[in-house]
Amino acid sequence: DWSSDVCSSDLTVPPTIWTSLDGTVKPGDKISASVVRSGTKYTLKVTDSTTSGNSFSTKQTCAASTCKNESAEWIGERPGINGGLSSLPKFGTWTASSAKVTGGGKSGTIKSFSDDEVTMEDTSHHVLAQPGALNSAGNSFKDVWKRSS
């Protein structure tokens, strides 16, 4: 599950399945997303339990040489506008929870794999959003808004 207080969100999946819910996610929406791979076919399913218009499913193909089935990501990003980046909406805190991965012959939570925490900064190195530590189960973390730009 991914609980969101943002106005825009991106789901990072294989390149041919990039999807955005620009402007339709509202504070308090509860969104779950999954990507299931079968060979070179990927199915992305997004369910917003509070705003039904945000729920969808798509199937795409991605060559094994491009989509190597080697990583999973939970990312909060600021929206792009006309080839640049917008100010980061004041989203408060969003939480990734119940996060699990099955891939490359291995299954588990985020902490079952090597993981990197990435802090969102602007070009002057001001922190815009700060991810927190994984919980003890290794399947949840919070991302906290710090500033717009």
JSON list of C-alpha atoms in Angstrom, two decimals, residues 78 86-90 120 122 127-128 145-149:
[
{"chain": "A", "resi": 78, "resn": "ARG", "atom": "CA", "xyz": [7.92, 16.21, -8.07]},
{"chain": "A", "resi": 86, "resn": "SER", "atom": "CA", "xyz": [7.75, 22.10, -10.77]},
{"chain": "A", "resi": 87, "resn": "SER", "atom": "CA", "xyz": [7.92, 23.18, -7.17]},
{"chain": "A", "resi": 88, "resn": "LEU", "atom": "CA", "xyz": [7.30, 20.22, -4.89]},
{"chain": "A", "resi": 89, "resn": "PRO", "atom": "CA", "xyz": [3.69, 20.29, -3.65]},
{"chain": "A", "resi": 90, "resn": "LYS", "atom": "CA", "xyz": [3.41, 20.53, 0.16]},
{"chain": "A", "resi": 120, "resn": "MET", "atom": "CA", "xyz": [15.23, 14.79, -2.85]},
{"chain": "A", "resi": 122, "resn": "ASP", "atom": "CA", "xyz": [17.13, 21.01, -5.46]},
{"chain": "A", "resi": 127, "resn": "VAL", "atom": "CA", "xyz": [16.45, 19.14, 1.03]},
{"chain": "A", "resi": 128, "resn": "LEU", "atom": "CA", "xyz": [12.94, 19.07, -0.48]},
{"chain": "A", "resi": 145, "resn": "TRP", "atom": "CA", "xyz": [8.07, 17.15, 2.76]},
{"chain": "A", "resi": 146, "resn": "LYS", "atom": "CA", "xyz": [10.63, 19.79, 3.81]},
{"chain": "A", "resi": 147, "resn": "ARG", "atom": "CA", "xyz": [10.27, 22.64, 1.27]},
{"chain": "A", "resi": 148, "resn": "SER", "atom": "CA", "xyz": [8.87, 23.38, -2.20]},
{"chain": "A", "resi": 149, "resn": "SER", "atom": "CA", "xyz": [12.06, 24.51, -3.96]}
]
